[in-house]
Amino acid sequence: MNKLQGKIAIVTGVSREGGIGAAICRALANEGASLFFTHLCEYDQEVYPRSVDEHWPDIFAQELRKMGVQAAHMKLDLAQSGSAADLLAEVQKTLGLPTILVNNATYSVDADFRQLNESLIDAHCAVNIRGTFMLSAEFSRLLEAEMKNIGSSHTLGGRIINMTSGQGKSPMPGNLAYAATKGAISVFTESLAAELAPLHITVNAVDPGPTDTGWMTEEIKKALLPQFPMGRIGVPEDVAKLITFLASDDSEWITGEIIHSRGGFS
């Protein structure tokens, strides 16, 4: 269980116990990676009012350390200008050079054409597009500079893993801004992968499908279950396993892919 031994990973959007971000951190730590995670509990509090504890990030960091890895965290709003540079500076100061980036943080508010407005569009773009794009770019520039420092004969490599939502598989009515901004991440993933391939930095995106992270009511689960041919609804650990593989050296020949890991959901 040491495929990521000595690696440092950044995971954004880790604000609560049952979320995908927490599952990703645990899976990466289980393979030996040290973790730096970000959180914005105020946002999650609005969506999951009963499952967010402002003290949880500290508790979770302790849990990760008990797995034998280093762990640190910070509050971060990716909508704020300069947040990407601030994050990378803090990671290097506390843990060292990161070579794995998981862009898990997202902003999502349901809105159909009647509800859509400029501020809602801007809020989605600020986190899902600008936040993901700038953090990926700053991370890549950091690794490129490090490679120049250590010499061209040494291949450092890196992994960028983005989260998307299967918006290319079928329409998502009632969630227009979210679907459109997640679609932008897919296009960005494919183009950035081509740019970074010479640096041996892979870029992929994962669509986990509907995942039970605490937002599903029993009615929603009952409606979704028949669409899962495997007979169960997806859980955060499902996508965490795939992301751990994509973060490892075993995935070095996979880049520019949008991977739909949905248990056959349709």
Coordinates of C-alpha atoms in Angstrom, one line a residue:
M1 CA 0.0 0.0 0.0
N2 CA 2.7 2.5 -0.9
K3 CA 2.3 3.4 -4.6
L4 CA 2.3 7.1 -3.6
Q5 CA 4.9 6.9 -0.9
G6 CA 6.8 10.2 -0.7
K7 CA 4.3 12.1 -2.9
I8 CA 2.4 15.2 -1.8
A9 CA -1.1 15.7 -3.0
I10 CA -3.5 18.6 -3.0
V11 CA -7.2 17.9 -2.8
T12 CA -9.6 20.9 -2.9
G13 CA -13.2 21.0 -1.5
V14 CA -12.8 18.8 1.6
S15 CA -15.2 20.2 4.1
R16 CA -17.1 17.3 5.6
E17 CA -17.0 13.7 6.7
G18 CA -19.1 12.0 4.0
G19 CA -17.9 13.9 1.0
I20 CA -16.0 12.8 -2.1
G21 CA -13.1 14.9 -1.0
A22 CA -12.6 13.1 2.3
A23 CA -12.8 9.7 0.6
I24 CA -10.1 10.8 -1.9
C25 CA -7.8 12.0 0.9
R26 CA -8.2 8.7 2.7
A27 CA -7.5 6.7 -0.4
L28 CA -4.4 8.7 -1.3
A29 CA -3.1 8.5 2.3
N30 CA -3.7 4.8 2.3
E31 CA -1.1 4.6 -0.5
G32 CA 1.4 6.7 1.3
A33 CA 0.7 10.2 0.0
S34 CA 0.9 13.2 2.3
L35 CA -2.2 15.5 2.0
F36 CA -2.9 19.1 1.8
F37 CA -6.6 19.7 1.6
T38 CA -8.7 22.8 1.4
H39 CA -12.2 23.5 2.8
L40 CA -14.9 26.1 2.8
C41 CA -17.3 25.0 5.4
E42 CA -19.7 27.9 5.0
Y43 CA -20.6 26.7 1.5
D44 CA -21.2 23.1 2.6
Q45 CA -23.2 24.3 5.5
E46 CA -25.8 25.8 3.2
V47 CA -26.1 22.5 1.3
Y48 CA -25.6 20.0 4.1
P49 CA -26.6 21.9 7.3
R50 CA -26.6 18.9 9.5
S51 CA -23.3 17.3 8.5
V52 CA -20.8 20.2 8.6
D53 CA -18.7 20.9 11.6
E54 CA -16.3 23.9 11.5
H55 CA -13.8 21.9 13.6
W56 CA -13.9 18.9 11.4
P57 CA -10.9 19.8 9.2
D58 CA -8.6 19.7 12.2
I59 CA -10.1 16.4 13.3
F60 CA -9.7 15.0 9.8
A61 CA -6.1 16.1 9.5
Q62 CA -5.4 14.1 12.7
E63 CA -7.1 11.1 11.2
L64 CA -4.9 11.3 8.2
R65 CA -1.7 11.6 10.3
K66 CA -2.7 8.5 12.2
M67 CA -2.4 6.7 8.8
G68 CA 1.3 7.5 8.8
V69 CA 1.4 10.5 6.5
Q70 CA 1.7 14.3 6.8
A71 CA -1.4 16.3 6.6
A72 CA -2.2 20.0 6.6
H73 CA -5.2 22.1 5.5
M74 CA -6.4 25.6 5.0
K75 CA -9.7 27.5 4.4
L76 CA -9.8 28.5 0.8
D77 CA -12.4 30.2 -1.5
L78 CA -11.3 29.6 -5.1
A79 CA -13.5 32.4 -6.2
Q80 CA -11.1 34.9 -4.6
S81 CA -8.4 36.4 -6.9
G82 CA -4.9 35.0 -6.1
S83 CA -6.3 31.9 -4.2
A84 CA -4.3 29.5 -6.4
A85 CA -1.0 31.1 -5.8
D86 CA -1.8 31.4 -2.0
L87 CA -2.6 27.7 -1.8
L88 CA 0.6 26.5 -3.6
A89 CA 2.7 28.8 -1.4
E90 CA 1.2 27.4 1.7
V91 CA 1.6 23.8 0.5
Q92 CA 5.3 24.3 -0.2
K93 CA 5.8 26.0 3.1
T94 CA 4.2 23.3 5.2
L95 CA 4.7 20.0 3.3
G96 CA 7.0 20.6 0.3
L97 CA 6.6 20.3 -3.5
P98 CA 3.2 18.9 -4.6
T99 CA 3.0 16.6 -7.7
I100 CA -0.6 15.6 -7.4
L101 CA -3.6 18.0 -7.8
V102 CA -7.2 16.9 -7.4
N103 CA -9.6 19.7 -8.4
N104 CA -12.6 18.5 -6.4
A105 CA -14.0 21.8 -5.1
T106 CA -17.1 22.9 -7.0
Y107 CA -20.0 25.4 -6.8
S108 CA -23.5 24.3 -7.6
V109 CA -26.9 25.9 -7.3
D110 CA -29.8 24.5 -9.2
A111 CA -31.3 27.1 -11.6
D112 CA -33.4 26.7 -14.8
F113 CA -33.8 29.4 -17.4
R114 CA -36.3 31.3 -15.3
Q115 CA -34.0 31.5 -12.3
L116 CA -30.7 32.1 -14.1
N117 CA -29.1 35.5 -13.5
E118 CA -25.7 37.2 -13.9
S119 CA -24.6 36.8 -10.3
L120 CA -25.4 33.1 -10.4
I121 CA -23.5 32.6 -13.6
D122 CA -20.5 34.5 -12.2
A123 CA -20.5 32.5 -9.0
H124 CA -20.3 29.2 -10.9
C125 CA -17.6 30.5 -13.3
A126 CA -15.5 31.9 -10.5
V127 CA -15.0 28.5 -8.8
N128 CA -15.7 25.8 -11.4
I129 CA -13.9 27.5 -14.3
R130 CA -11.5 30.2 -13.1
G131 CA -10.6 28.4 -9.9
T132 CA -9.9 25.1 -11.6
F133 CA -8.1 26.7 -14.5
M134 CA -5.9 28.9 -12.5
L135 CA -4.9 26.3 -9.9
S136 CA -4.1 23.8 -12.7
A137 CA -2.0 26.5 -14.5
E138 CA -0.2 27.6 -11.4
F139 CA 0.5 24.0 -10.3
S140 CA 1.9 23.2 -13.8
R141 CA 4.1 26.3 -13.8
L142 CA 5.5 25.3 -10.4
L143 CA 6.4 21.8 -11.6
E144 CA 7.9 23.2 -14.9
A145 CA 10.1 25.5 -12.9
E146 CA 11.2 22.7 -10.6
M147 CA 12.1 20.5 -13.5
K148 CA 14.3 23.3 -14.9
N149 CA 16.0 23.6 -11.6
I150 CA 16.9 20.0 -11.2
G151 CA 17.9 19.6 -14.9
S152 CA 16.4 18.2 -18.0
S153 CA 17.8 14.7 -17.5
H154 CA 15.4 14.2 -14.5
T155 CA 11.7 13.6 -15.2
L156 CA 9.6 14.9 -12.3
G157 CA 6.1 14.3 -13.7
G158 CA 2.8 15.2 -12.2
R159 CA -0.9 14.4 -12.0
I160 CA -3.9 16.7 -12.4
I161 CA -7.3 15.1 -11.9
N162 CA -10.4 17.2 -12.4
M163 CA -14.0 16.4 -11.5
T164 CA -16.8 16.7 -14.0
S165 CA -20.4 15.6 -13.9
G166 CA -21.3 13.7 -17.0
Q167 CA -22.9 16.7 -18.6
G168 CA -21.8 15.3 -22.0
K169 CA -23.7 12.1 -21.5
S170 CA -27.2 13.7 -21.3
P171 CA -28.9 17.1 -20.7
M172 CA -29.0 18.5 -17.2
P173 CA -32.1 20.7 -17.2
G174 CA -32.6 22.8 -14.1
N175 CA -28.9 23.0 -13.5
L176 CA -27.8 25.2 -16.4
A177 CA -24.8 27.1 -15.0
Y178 CA -23.4 24.1 -13.3
A179 CA -23.6 21.9 -16.3
A180 CA -22.1 24.5 -18.6
T181 CA -19.1 25.2 -16.3
K182 CA -18.5 21.5 -15.8
G183 CA -18.5 21.1 -19.6
A184 CA -15.8 23.8 -19.8
I185 CA -13.7 21.7 -17.4
S186 CA -13.9 18.7 -19.8
V187 CA -12.7 20.8 -22.7
F188 CA -10.0 22.4 -20.6
T189 CA -8.8 18.9 -19.5
E190 CA -8.3 17.7 -23.0
S191 CA -6.4 20.7 -24.2
L192 CA -4.3 21.1 -21.1
A193 CA -3.3 17.5 -21.3
A194 CA -1.8 18.1 -24.8
E195 CA 0.1 21.1 -23.6
L196 CA 1.5 19.3 -20.5
A197 CA 2.3 15.9 -22.0
P198 CA 5.9 16.9 -22.9
L199 CA 6.4 17.7 -19.2
H200 CA 5.1 14.3 -18.2
I201 CA 2.2 15.8 -16.4
T202 CA -1.0 13.9 -17.1
V203 CA -4.4 15.6 -17.0
N204 CA -7.6 13.7 -16.7
A205 CA -11.2 14.2 -15.5
V206 CA -13.5 11.9 -13.7
D207 CA -17.3 11.8 -13.8
P208 CA -18.5 9.8 -10.7
G209 CA -22.2 9.9 -11.6
P210 CA -24.8 10.3 -8.9
T211 CA -23.0 9.7 -5.6
D212 CA -24.5 9.4 -2.2
T213 CA -22.6 12.0 -0.2
G214 CA -25.5 12.9 2.0
W215 CA -27.6 15.0 -0.4
M216 CA -29.9 12.1 -1.5
T217 CA -33.3 11.7 0.2
E218 CA -34.9 8.3 0.3
E219 CA -37.2 9.4 -2.5
I220 CA -34.2 10.3 -4.7
K221 CA -32.4 7.0 -3.9
K222 CA -35.6 5.1 -4.8
A223 CA -35.9 6.9 -8.1
L224 CA -32.2 6.5 -9.0
L225 CA -31.6 2.9 -8.0
P226 CA -33.3 1.3 -11.1
Q227 CA -30.8 3.2 -13.3
F228 CA -27.9 1.5 -11.7
P229 CA -27.5 -2.0 -13.3
M230 CA -25.2 -3.1 -10.5
G231 CA -28.0 -2.8 -8.0
R232 CA -26.6 -0.1 -5.8
I233 CA -26.0 3.7 -5.8
G234 CA -22.4 5.0 -6.1
V235 CA -20.5 6.0 -2.9
P236 CA -17.5 8.3 -2.5
E237 CA -15.1 5.4 -2.1
D238 CA -15.9 4.3 -5.7
V239 CA -14.5 7.5 -7.3
A240 CA -11.7 7.7 -4.7
K241 CA -10.3 4.4 -5.9
L242 CA -10.2 5.6 -9.5
I243 CA -8.5 8.9 -8.6
T244 CA -5.9 7.0 -6.6
F245 CA -5.0 5.0 -9.7
L246 CA -4.9 8.1 -11.8
A247 CA -2.5 9.7 -9.2
S248 CA -0.1 6.8 -9.4
D249 CA 2.7 5.9 -11.8
D250 CA 0.5 3.1 -13.1
S251 CA -1.5 5.7 -15.0
E252 CA 1.4 7.4 -16.7
W253 CA 0.1 6.6 -20.2
I254 CA -3.4 7.9 -19.6
T255 CA -4.0 11.6 -20.3
G256 CA -6.6 13.8 -21.8
E257 CA -9.4 11.4 -20.8
I258 CA -12.8 12.1 -19.4
I259 CA -13.5 8.9 -17.5
H260 CA -17.1 8.0 -16.7
S261 CA -17.0 5.9 -13.6
R262 CA -20.8 5.5 -13.0
G263 CA -21.4 1.9 -12.3
G264 CA -23.3 1.6 -15.6
F265 CA -25.7 4.4 -14.6
S266 CA -27.8 5.7 -17.4

